[in-house]
């Protein structure tokens, strides 16, 4: 059997998202709007398979054909007859559920490959003896032959997502290196093109020069366009001795389905903001234009307090090894009014709370653009995983001048982060009951502060294309050096493009630190309904949860490559290091031996020193983070952040050795079962599924009732068309256009 790091355990937690009551309260028109937005999101989410690994689309197609022909219960009888044990068949169901849940065979949280936890030959017997194979033997056998080896392979390069020899990624062809990624980013910046909806393919032609294709995601490919801002971009360029060609049409048939349902949703929009938003999204996905998506996002920001909230596009750049390309995601949700009222109070207090952050006023936005902040019950979240909260859009220029929205995903928080006492690791016994009682409420506070005042704070110093500054270079002083500002962002540069590989994690660390810092404020705690001893318990558990998370984060560190695979967890480890460095016994991490005789560890936080020792340490660190970000000081930012993110065996913590303990006692991240919506006549029905691996599989088997087989054919065609690009770094594609 495979190393436990690369399997999903049979007892993995599975929870169902409960949105029944919120959906019931929607009007018929709102339900139709939500339904078509959900369809658009689910169709678009299939693109994630093509953004993850070369084999992911084939694995998805194979599993979908098997479970469309046979329900998990029916297939079970066949599997047992083929000689599988109950445990082995459950392992197959868990694997399949994992592929659906992560939209691929790599974990969305940690970017680690997972493989089936049963012998390959037994799984082969189940697949080739299934009803799907009996009906279409040639197709099923062909899919198995294409992906079977890769499904199980744990060759070192295939264990994690990464660039070049560090891992596998389909954002870049297999022969691309970090140097190629940097060159491509410089090229994109020079042309004012965003990387968010692109992939990069490299070929070395007979002239020995590298030829790069920058491919934009769009419905249209080479067709002539009328009045399209993209037409002038679609051509060949010479840049720094290399040849670049900008093309489009990536994921075209998938995005065509997205556009069809966005058009239908537009019919049921509640106002002109939603209509214009959807029109711009349609333009973006049709033409391949991020500028159109930005325009749509402006209308989205202006659509305050909608009953049905949604967002869709190439959004988060966590899984691009270079940190610039967005993974497709789409969500649809309904407002939870009770929790939203608390967030509205927090928004009303935001301008005052921003003044408490530990950097000079010049480093804060000129005007706080009051955002929407709502608690939502998710109906649909298509992509590779479901977060607890979101602060979007991610476009720096919009965030600085137009504003943003915050959402807390209430029904996700309710199930994804619940903890059983017996599975609670690395805490003292006398902390566990307190932790279980207050983890949920403290997490509500942390998510609110993280999203609104973490991601929503701070100014970037920019010089535009005309040479104008958005700050006064004569009078603004760097509080770390006492001198004038020496660096800033030039026209075309963004936070992601400039800080690239550390941008996501650095920003998550800044937002998490803001949450910890401001949760000490009694006014914040009162907003969420906590006073006196309860308020102090919320603070303690919030800080305790962060330092425990810093230890748990070691699961997502790869010693062989000295690299982190998950931005949020790297951020939490950095905060743990900062608090350990504060000294005076504020935080201790001690290796121990568990009651089972195996290695263990304990995290301790002295609650009496949080304000006297922890707060000043966090204050110094936060100020440095913000100053380096505002000034675009990449060298200083990397030195600071990578210094804290380094994992060594230096005493007393010996983190490298502790990583083995963390892996030994890790708990798998829960799988989330989502409902479907179905249009029956003019009414939209909500279809719910049981909280099990089989239930999650059934939800996907019923997700595309009209065109499931056709979608699988499309995925196979798209994957096959580009398969030559992932033959390994030593087998670079050459001589092919």
XYZ file of C-alpha atoms in Angstrom:
737
model
C 0.000 0.000 0.000
C 1.037 3.593 -0.611
C 2.511 5.923 1.997
C -0.404 7.324 4.045
C 0.618 10.808 2.929
C -0.624 9.923 -0.562
C -3.949 8.217 0.193
C -7.311 9.334 1.495
C -8.264 7.164 4.491
C -11.448 5.096 4.484
C -12.700 6.911 7.593
C -12.267 10.358 6.027
C -14.883 12.831 7.230
C -17.683 13.551 4.757
C -20.270 16.287 5.338
C -23.218 17.604 3.343
C -23.792 21.309 2.787
C -27.138 22.302 4.247
C -28.786 25.139 2.316
C -32.361 23.828 2.263
C -33.925 26.620 4.315
C -32.081 29.409 2.503
C -33.101 27.915 -0.864
C -36.726 27.535 0.284
C -36.911 31.254 1.013
C -35.960 32.211 -2.557
C -38.653 33.402 -4.939
C -39.254 31.385 -8.146
C -37.287 33.968 -10.157
C -34.390 33.928 -7.666
C -34.322 30.135 -7.866
C -34.064 30.259 -11.653
C -31.257 32.816 -11.399
C -29.435 30.625 -8.876
C -30.006 27.498 -10.979
C -28.484 28.869 -14.174
C -25.561 30.443 -12.305
C -24.971 27.044 -10.660
C -25.032 25.308 -14.033
C -22.487 27.823 -15.367
C -20.270 27.220 -12.328
C -20.420 23.426 -12.560
C -19.628 23.432 -16.280
C -16.742 25.849 -15.795
C -15.398 23.814 -12.890
C -14.544 21.036 -15.346
C -11.713 23.256 -16.637
C -9.927 22.636 -13.316
C -9.283 19.056 -14.446
C -7.287 20.475 -17.359
C -5.501 22.900 -15.010
C -4.336 20.180 -12.596
C -2.561 17.165 -14.124
C -2.285 15.534 -17.571
C -4.199 12.455 -16.396
C -6.966 14.164 -14.373
C -9.445 14.554 -17.291
C -9.086 10.864 -18.191
C -9.558 9.723 -14.581
C -12.674 11.888 -14.284
C -14.084 10.520 -17.546
C -13.376 6.921 -16.510
C -14.989 7.280 -13.081
C -17.989 9.113 -14.499
C -18.664 6.380 -17.059
C -18.382 3.651 -14.454
C -20.749 5.298 -11.946
C -23.235 6.441 -14.572
C -23.710 2.810 -15.594
C -23.759 1.458 -12.022
C -24.687 3.079 -8.735
C -22.026 2.621 -6.004
C -24.222 0.023 -4.240
C -24.705 -1.989 -7.423
C -21.006 -1.789 -8.325
C -20.160 -3.010 -4.815
C -21.682 -6.435 -5.520
C -19.563 -6.776 -8.651
C -16.420 -5.629 -6.812
C -16.857 -8.135 -3.989
C -17.443 -10.872 -6.556
C -14.155 -9.867 -8.199
C -12.334 -10.525 -4.919
C -12.169 -7.078 -3.355
C -12.671 -6.810 0.376
C -15.204 -4.345 1.809
C -12.268 -2.146 2.858
C -10.761 -2.180 -0.630
C -14.056 -1.253 -2.274
C -14.573 1.555 0.237
C -11.037 2.747 -0.602
C -12.068 2.938 -4.268
C -15.203 4.941 -3.408
C -13.156 7.319 -1.260
C -10.647 7.767 -4.085
C -13.412 8.514 -6.598
C -15.078 10.950 -4.177
C -11.695 12.606 -3.675
C -11.209 13.083 -7.420
C -14.645 14.696 -7.733
C -14.193 16.821 -4.632
C -10.744 18.112 -5.665
C -11.530 18.189 -9.408
C -8.477 16.076 -10.029
C -6.090 13.642 -8.381
C -4.150 16.238 -6.370
C -5.417 17.641 -3.082
C -6.675 21.193 -3.465
C -5.320 21.933 -0.008
C -1.633 21.026 -0.146
C -1.236 20.078 -3.814
C -0.224 16.517 -2.926
C -1.135 13.615 -5.174
C -3.462 10.946 -3.803
C -3.697 7.422 -5.202
C -6.177 4.558 -4.754
C -5.545 2.628 -1.539
C -5.964 -0.830 -3.075
C -3.921 -3.038 -5.411
C -3.902 -1.823 -9.009
C -4.730 -5.248 -10.428
C -7.852 -5.472 -8.261
C -9.073 -2.066 -9.370
C -8.405 -3.065 -12.970
C -10.651 -6.118 -12.548
C -13.460 -3.940 -11.176
C -13.148 -1.415 -14.006
C -12.856 -3.885 -16.891
C -15.642 -6.045 -15.462
C -17.998 -3.146 -14.817
C -21.272 -2.585 -16.664
C -19.715 0.471 -18.345
C -16.971 -1.741 -19.770
C -19.489 -4.353 -20.910
C -21.376 -1.631 -22.784
C -18.321 0.202 -24.193
C -15.283 -2.044 -23.688
C -13.009 -0.281 -26.166
C -13.597 3.155 -24.626
C -13.271 2.038 -21.001
C -10.170 -0.066 -21.715
C -8.645 2.864 -23.608
C -9.234 5.232 -20.700
C -7.753 2.744 -18.235
C -4.688 2.240 -20.419
C -4.239 6.011 -20.682
C -4.532 6.872 -16.988
C -4.126 3.638 -14.982
C -0.347 3.880 -14.550
C -0.401 7.586 -13.746
C -3.323 7.083 -11.358
C -1.073 4.933 -9.134
C 2.374 6.383 -9.884
C 4.242 8.015 -7.021
C 7.375 8.792 -8.996
C 9.067 11.632 -7.119
C 8.232 14.353 -9.657
C 4.562 13.328 -9.685
C 3.978 13.483 -5.931
C 3.256 17.199 -5.845
C 2.170 20.032 -8.093
C 5.139 22.144 -9.103
C 7.192 23.539 -11.958
C 9.961 21.775 -13.883
C 11.646 19.046 -11.879
C 9.848 20.119 -8.696
C 6.477 18.664 -9.672
C 3.745 18.458 -12.253
C 1.522 21.273 -13.467
C -0.615 21.825 -16.533
C -0.445 25.603 -16.301
C 2.909 25.156 -18.070
C 4.205 22.582 -20.540
C 6.422 19.980 -18.912
C 9.629 21.518 -20.243
C 9.062 24.923 -18.623
C 11.249 26.094 -15.741
C 10.957 28.920 -13.252
C 13.113 31.015 -15.616
C 10.567 30.475 -18.400
C 7.786 31.532 -16.028
C 9.656 34.725 -15.096
C 10.359 35.582 -18.735
C 6.718 34.994 -19.665
C 5.556 37.206 -16.793
C 7.870 39.998 -17.937
C 6.486 39.615 -21.465
C 2.881 39.736 -20.234
C 3.638 42.811 -18.129
C 5.207 44.520 -21.147
C 1.988 43.990 -23.114
C -0.373 44.812 -20.217
C -1.783 41.291 -20.429
C -2.952 39.482 -17.321
C -1.768 35.927 -16.653
C -4.978 35.010 -14.820
C -6.672 33.202 -17.735
C -3.553 31.892 -19.480
C -1.409 28.801 -19.801
C 2.157 28.723 -21.172
C 3.437 26.172 -23.690
C 7.094 26.081 -24.757
C 8.631 24.500 -27.827
C 12.203 24.573 -29.058
C 12.255 24.786 -32.834
C 14.992 23.883 -35.305
C 16.515 27.342 -34.961
C 17.258 26.470 -31.325
C 15.219 29.387 -30.045
C 12.418 28.845 -27.553
C 8.957 29.530 -28.926
C 6.289 30.255 -26.339
C 2.550 30.063 -26.793
C 0.543 32.144 -24.311
C -2.933 30.655 -24.608
C -5.938 32.581 -23.300
C -9.096 30.862 -22.096
C -12.006 31.732 -24.390
C -14.857 30.401 -26.488
C -13.443 32.011 -29.641
C -10.113 30.955 -31.069
C -8.948 32.292 -34.436
C -12.301 33.654 -35.588
C -12.293 37.301 -36.645
C -13.870 39.550 -34.070
C -15.799 42.775 -34.319
C -14.623 45.611 -32.113
C -12.717 43.284 -29.788
C -10.015 44.684 -27.543
C -8.309 41.280 -27.837
C -7.842 41.361 -31.622
C -4.705 43.505 -31.420
C -3.126 41.181 -28.843
C -3.495 37.948 -30.811
C -0.219 37.884 -32.761
C 3.454 36.961 -32.609
C 6.094 38.937 -30.735
C 9.859 38.946 -30.361
C 10.813 39.556 -26.728
C 14.312 39.365 -25.204
C 15.541 36.947 -27.874
C 12.539 34.650 -27.618
C 9.447 34.211 -29.757
C 6.035 34.639 -28.125
C 2.679 33.959 -29.751
C -0.568 34.965 -28.015
C -3.451 32.675 -28.927
C -6.820 31.908 -27.436
C -9.461 29.175 -27.330
C -8.317 27.264 -24.223
C -11.217 25.247 -22.733
C -13.434 26.625 -25.561
C -16.266 24.025 -25.533
C -16.435 24.132 -21.727
C -16.622 27.920 -21.653
C -19.311 27.767 -24.344
C -21.544 25.944 -21.831
C -20.685 28.533 -19.169
C -21.702 31.351 -21.489
C -24.991 29.636 -22.442
C -26.093 29.465 -18.814
C -24.898 32.977 -17.977
C -27.106 34.175 -20.848
C -30.058 32.305 -19.331
C -29.285 33.646 -15.846
C -29.331 37.195 -17.232
C -33.046 36.770 -17.951
C -33.696 36.380 -14.218
C -31.301 39.050 -12.922
C -32.691 41.195 -10.103
C -31.293 44.521 -11.349
C -29.205 46.251 -14.003
C -25.966 45.715 -12.057
C -26.433 41.953 -12.321
C -27.389 42.188 -16.013
C -24.304 44.257 -16.867
C -22.090 42.065 -14.687
C -23.203 38.940 -16.530
C -22.880 40.638 -19.926
C -19.244 41.450 -19.157
C -18.527 37.946 -17.866
C -19.987 36.586 -21.108
C -17.725 38.943 -23.058
C -14.724 37.875 -20.964
C -15.233 34.150 -21.440
C -16.118 34.564 -25.122
C -13.187 36.785 -26.080
C -10.589 35.789 -23.473
C -10.533 39.274 -21.972
C -9.563 39.840 -18.342
C -10.384 43.538 -18.833
C -13.996 42.520 -19.526
C -13.956 40.401 -16.365
C -12.724 43.441 -14.456
C -15.611 45.465 -15.836
C -17.984 42.724 -14.753
C -16.369 42.756 -11.323
C -17.010 46.499 -11.034
C -20.725 45.904 -11.561
C -20.514 43.009 -9.096
C -19.006 45.270 -6.423
C -21.824 47.769 -7.022
C -24.492 45.070 -6.615
C -24.882 45.580 -2.874
C -26.735 43.076 -0.707
C -28.148 40.731 -3.363
C -30.369 37.867 -2.222
C -28.431 35.488 -4.498
C -24.693 36.176 -4.474
C -22.247 34.718 -6.983
C -18.836 35.113 -8.600
C -17.255 33.198 -11.452
C -14.000 33.171 -13.393
C -10.279 32.445 -13.197
C -9.838 33.656 -9.642
C -7.289 32.240 -7.190
C -3.629 31.789 -8.145
C -2.613 29.482 -5.265
C -2.058 26.402 -7.448
C -0.002 28.030 -10.183
C 3.592 27.260 -9.111
C 4.523 30.781 -10.189
C 1.507 32.346 -8.474
C 0.003 34.304 -11.390
C -2.541 32.075 -13.163
C -6.057 31.741 -11.821
C -7.895 28.484 -11.248
C -11.477 28.459 -12.487
C -14.104 28.681 -9.777
C -17.710 29.683 -9.488
C -19.984 29.952 -6.499
C -23.659 30.637 -5.895
C -25.030 31.307 -2.417
C -27.909 32.810 -0.439
C -27.622 35.398 2.308
C -27.749 34.342 5.974
C -29.307 37.473 7.471
C -28.537 36.894 11.170
C -24.763 36.519 10.790
C -24.681 39.159 8.044
C -26.026 41.711 10.547
C -22.899 41.194 12.695
C -20.665 41.635 9.661
C -22.500 44.848 8.745
C -21.711 46.180 12.206
C -18.072 45.215 11.676
C -18.066 47.059 8.329
C -19.542 50.131 10.025
C -16.647 50.044 12.519
C -13.978 49.345 9.888
C -12.648 52.877 9.381
C -12.044 53.255 13.101
C -10.470 49.804 13.399
C -8.158 50.444 10.440
C -6.571 53.290 12.417
C -5.434 50.750 14.988
C -3.331 48.811 12.509
C 0.391 49.316 13.157
C 1.458 51.309 10.106
C 1.387 55.048 9.321
C -1.751 56.535 7.684
C 0.127 57.040 4.394
C 0.363 53.251 4.072
C -3.417 52.878 4.239
C -5.843 53.397 1.359
C -6.781 57.055 0.856
C -10.436 56.170 1.364
C -11.931 53.011 2.801
C -14.369 51.839 0.157
C -17.156 50.374 2.268
C -17.697 46.835 0.996
C -20.520 44.370 1.156
C -19.849 41.794 3.873
C -22.329 38.971 4.089
C -22.583 35.523 5.574
C -23.725 33.144 2.858
C -25.140 29.656 2.710
C -23.486 28.047 -0.290
C -25.665 26.352 -2.882
C -22.830 25.647 -5.326
C -19.065 25.995 -5.136
C -17.397 24.594 -8.244
C -13.630 24.320 -8.382
C -11.005 22.347 -6.514
C -12.167 23.119 -2.980
C -14.408 25.272 -0.803
C -12.915 28.047 1.361
C -14.359 29.407 4.605
C -14.375 33.007 3.447
C -13.487 35.075 0.413
C -12.335 38.632 -0.274
C -12.659 39.421 -3.969
C -12.009 40.560 -6.652
C -8.283 39.872 -6.665
C -7.471 42.639 -9.138
C -5.221 45.122 -7.325
C -6.354 48.144 -9.338
C -10.030 47.487 -8.547
C -9.369 46.784 -4.874
C -7.430 50.014 -4.463
C -9.892 52.288 -6.269
C -13.283 50.567 -6.641
C -13.492 48.369 -3.560
C -14.238 44.722 -2.932
C -16.683 42.344 -1.305
C -16.244 39.976 1.613
C -18.185 36.803 2.107
C -18.130 34.314 4.945
C -19.467 30.915 3.925
C -21.567 30.061 6.955
C -22.770 26.572 6.070
C -19.217 25.612 5.072
C -17.864 26.816 8.429
C -20.570 24.825 10.192
C -19.422 21.461 8.805
C -15.885 21.725 7.447
C -14.182 22.880 10.646
C -16.077 20.923 13.296
C -13.703 18.872 15.464
C -14.163 15.640 17.406
C -12.370 15.549 20.760
C -10.783 12.151 20.141
C -9.252 13.428 16.907
C -7.924 16.667 18.413
C -4.126 16.544 18.267
C -1.222 18.447 19.839
C -3.183 20.224 22.611
C -3.034 19.849 26.376
C -5.978 17.896 27.810
C -7.191 20.893 29.811
C -7.328 23.002 26.604
C -9.414 20.552 24.547
C -12.895 21.194 25.919
C -12.382 24.961 25.776
C -11.055 24.640 22.238
C -14.035 22.604 21.036
C -16.508 25.006 22.647
C -14.993 28.189 21.245
C -13.292 27.168 17.995
C -16.384 27.867 15.869
C -17.187 31.291 17.374
C -13.523 32.342 17.378
C -13.201 31.269 13.749
C -16.187 33.476 12.834
C -14.316 36.418 14.360
C -11.037 35.515 12.650
C -12.637 35.019 9.221
C -14.459 38.354 9.525
C -11.328 40.280 10.448
C -9.115 38.346 8.006
C -11.354 39.051 5.018
C -12.559 42.593 5.751
C -9.619 44.270 7.484
C -6.829 41.881 6.496
C -7.282 41.639 2.748
C -9.178 44.938 2.754
C -6.397 47.030 4.259
C -3.138 48.509 3.060
C -2.115 50.680 0.125
C 0.166 49.859 -2.805
C 2.414 52.737 -3.896
C 2.030 53.063 -7.670
C 3.471 55.207 -10.442
C 1.130 55.100 -13.441
C 1.967 55.081 -17.154
C 1.980 58.902 -17.172
C 4.502 59.075 -14.347
C 2.010 60.212 -11.699
C 2.310 58.808 -8.165
C -0.577 57.832 -5.874
C 1.580 58.956 -2.896
C 3.890 61.885 -2.209
C 7.451 60.610 -2.717
C 8.809 63.772 -1.086
C 7.001 63.473 2.251
C 6.121 59.811 2.813
C 8.686 58.174 5.083
C 9.430 54.478 5.411
C 8.919 53.796 9.154
C 11.404 50.919 9.035
C 14.301 52.996 7.652
C 13.333 56.590 8.486
C 14.050 57.508 4.852
C 12.006 58.442 1.797
C 10.330 55.678 -0.206
C 12.870 54.014 -2.490
C 10.671 51.563 -4.444
C 7.102 51.239 -5.758
C 4.961 49.560 -8.421
C 5.389 50.680 -12.019
C 2.605 50.694 -14.584
C 1.589 47.120 -15.460
C 3.089 45.630 -12.292
C 0.784 43.980 -9.771
C 1.242 42.406 -6.361
C 1.002 38.913 -7.890
C 3.334 39.602 -10.801
C 5.955 41.301 -8.615
C 6.012 38.959 -5.612
C 5.042 35.903 -7.735
C 5.817 32.676 -5.845
C 5.378 34.150 -2.346
C 2.557 36.588 -3.130
C -0.382 34.400 -2.098
C 1.142 33.111 1.121
C 2.558 36.499 2.137
C -0.866 38.119 1.716
C -2.606 35.318 3.636
C -0.085 35.785 6.438
C -0.752 39.518 6.531
C -4.521 38.925 6.685
C -4.226 36.234 9.377
C -1.973 38.525 11.430
C -4.490 41.368 11.168
C -7.177 38.987 12.442
C -5.105 37.961 15.463
C -4.115 41.553 16.180
C -7.603 43.073 15.995
C -9.399 40.242 17.809
C -7.803 41.696 20.939
C -10.055 44.739 20.539
C -13.048 44.617 22.932
C -15.201 46.490 20.393
C -14.672 43.708 17.831
C -15.586 41.019 20.336
C -18.698 42.929 21.361
C -19.832 43.088 17.713
C -19.823 39.297 17.653
C -21.651 39.129 20.988
C -18.759 38.311 23.352
C -17.959 40.119 26.584
C -16.130 39.401 29.831
C -14.773 35.892 30.361
C -16.340 34.626 27.133
C -14.516 37.317 25.155
C -11.206 36.325 26.740
C -11.861 32.660 25.901
C -12.559 33.595 22.277
C -9.245 35.480 22.086
C -7.341 32.621 23.704
C -8.813 29.943 21.429
C -8.274 32.080 18.337
C -4.582 32.475 19.139
C -4.292 28.844 20.266
C -5.898 27.679 17.037
C -3.370 29.711 15.038
C -0.297 28.312 16.791
C -1.682 24.760 16.540
C -2.346 25.367 12.835
C 1.265 26.493 12.488
C 2.399 23.081 13.712
C -0.156 21.206 11.569
C 1.165 23.190 8.601
C 4.314 21.050 8.513
C 2.282 18.421 6.639
C 2.398 20.779 3.657
C 6.178 21.302 3.632
C 8.340 19.259 1.248
C 11.859 18.841 2.680
C 13.293 17.440 -0.557
C 12.470 20.661 -2.407
C 12.593 22.973 0.647
C 9.216 24.276 -0.463
C 5.687 24.817 0.811
C 2.678 23.418 -1.048
C -0.109 25.436 0.556
C -0.211 29.207 0.961
C -2.491 29.409 3.996
C -0.570 26.779 5.936
C 2.799 28.339 5.154
C 1.348 31.603 6.465
C 0.301 29.974 9.731
C 3.723 28.404 10.225
C 5.305 31.825 9.741
C 3.030 33.274 12.446
C 3.959 30.415 14.780
C 7.644 31.250 14.211
C 7.020 34.946 14.907
C 5.260 34.153 18.201
C 7.935 31.663 19.233
C 10.570 34.310 18.536
C 8.730 36.658 20.915
C 10.028 34.481 23.739
C 9.140 34.785 27.422
C 7.276 31.493 27.275
C 4.416 32.928 25.200
C 4.365 29.824 22.975
C 6.135 26.497 23.395
C 6.155 23.458 21.119
C 7.394 20.342 22.880
C 7.989 16.850 21.440
C 6.458 14.135 23.650
C 5.418 10.495 23.536
C 1.725 9.741 23.188
C -0.319 7.275 25.233
C 0.002 4.872 22.282
C 3.783 4.912 22.601
C 4.258 6.809 19.342
C 5.869 10.248 18.894
C 3.626 13.173 19.774
C 3.886 16.900 20.538
C 2.182 19.559 22.636
C 1.522 23.206 21.812
C 1.145 25.589 24.745
C 0.089 29.225 24.743
C 0.348 31.361 27.871
C -2.934 33.273 27.799
C -1.624 35.794 30.317
C 1.094 36.924 27.881
C -0.970 37.321 24.699
C -1.323 41.086 25.137
C 1.953 41.849 26.903
C 4.262 39.721 24.706
C 2.285 38.478 21.711
C 0.699 41.741 20.632
C 3.961 43.781 20.422
C 5.670 40.982 18.477
C 2.778 40.766 16.034
C 2.697 44.558 15.754
C 6.360 44.742 14.668
C 5.938 41.903 12.201
C 2.723 43.296 10.690
C 4.263 46.722 10.149
C 7.209 45.203 8.298
C 4.906 43.058 6.139
C 2.816 46.062 5.120
C 5.714 48.438 4.463
C 7.463 45.913 2.230
C 4.216 45.199 0.388
C 3.285 48.875 -0.059
C 6.706 49.715 -1.469
C 6.932 46.654 -3.718
C 10.244 45.753 -2.053
C 10.520 42.205 -3.374
C 14.039 41.562 -2.069
C 13.172 42.739 1.439
C 9.840 40.927 1.412
C 11.423 37.648 0.340
C 14.187 37.914 2.910
C 11.706 38.511 5.723
C 9.104 35.967 4.693
C 11.328 33.155 3.515
C 13.426 33.553 6.645
C 10.429 32.829 8.881
C 9.136 30.127 6.504
C 12.381 28.121 6.639
C 11.929 24.684 8.240
C 15.023 23.370 10.009
C 15.942 20.997 12.794
C 17.327 23.764 14.958
C 16.500 23.274 18.656
C 14.453 23.560 20.694
C 11.525 22.884 18.328
C 13.349 20.719 15.725
C 10.589 21.310 13.177
C 11.959 18.951 10.530
C 11.748 16.063 12.970
C 8.359 17.269 14.233
C 7.087 17.078 10.655
C 7.282 13.276 10.879
C 5.115 13.422 14.005
C 2.605 15.703 12.285
C 2.380 13.296 9.321
C 1.956 10.364 11.702
C -1.040 11.989 13.430
C -2.582 14.062 10.627
C -6.320 14.044 9.981
C -7.521 14.126 6.378
C -9.407 17.217 5.266
C -13.150 16.599 5.023
C -14.948 15.984 1.760
C -18.032 18.140 1.161
C -21.146 16.833 -0.595
C -23.006 19.551 -2.482
C -26.592 19.499 -3.749
C -27.760 19.802 -7.346
C -30.512 21.948 -8.784
C -32.798 20.599 -11.472
C -35.249 22.424 -13.689
C -38.599 20.622 -13.844
C -40.956 22.612 -16.042
C -40.630 26.167 -14.744
C -39.730 25.130 -11.194
C -36.264 24.524 -9.743
C -35.874 21.527 -7.455
C -33.103 21.085 -4.883
C -31.577 17.588 -4.898
C -29.664 16.600 -1.745
C -27.382 13.648 -1.079
C -26.194 11.682 1.919
C -22.951 12.568 3.659
C -20.812 9.682 2.421
C -18.335 8.917 -0.334
C -21.142 7.144 -2.218
C -23.401 10.182 -1.760
C -20.715 12.508 -3.138
C -20.288 10.199 -6.164
C -24.064 10.158 -6.756
C -24.133 13.971 -6.675
C -21.629 14.072 -9.537
C -23.309 11.234 -11.441
C -26.476 13.361 -11.497
C -24.752 16.706 -12.081
C -24.809 16.651 -15.884
C -27.909 14.596 -16.780
C -28.319 16.056 -20.266
C -24.776 15.865 -21.606
C -22.473 13.928 -19.247
C -21.049 11.583 -21.926
C -20.524 14.483 -24.351
C -18.651 16.492 -21.688
C -16.359 13.530 -21.030
C -15.618 13.290 -24.756
C -14.777 16.998 -24.771
C -12.425 16.636 -21.795
C -10.681 13.691 -23.445
C -10.295 15.598 -26.718
C -8.881 18.672 -24.997
C -6.474 16.628 -22.874
C -5.326 14.553 -25.838
C -4.714 17.622 -28.008
C -2.111 18.889 -25.506
C -0.786 15.555 -24.190
C 2.539 15.939 -26.014
C 3.451 18.866 -23.767
C 3.869 16.653 -20.677
C 6.377 14.072 -21.750
C 8.829 15.190 -19.076
C 11.512 17.891 -18.945
C 13.947 15.841 -21.033
C 11.422 15.298 -23.834
C 10.591 18.833 -24.792
C 8.080 19.256 -27.599
C 9.881 20.451 -30.686
C 9.107 21.393 -34.209
C 5.327 21.329 -33.820
C 3.084 24.298 -34.122
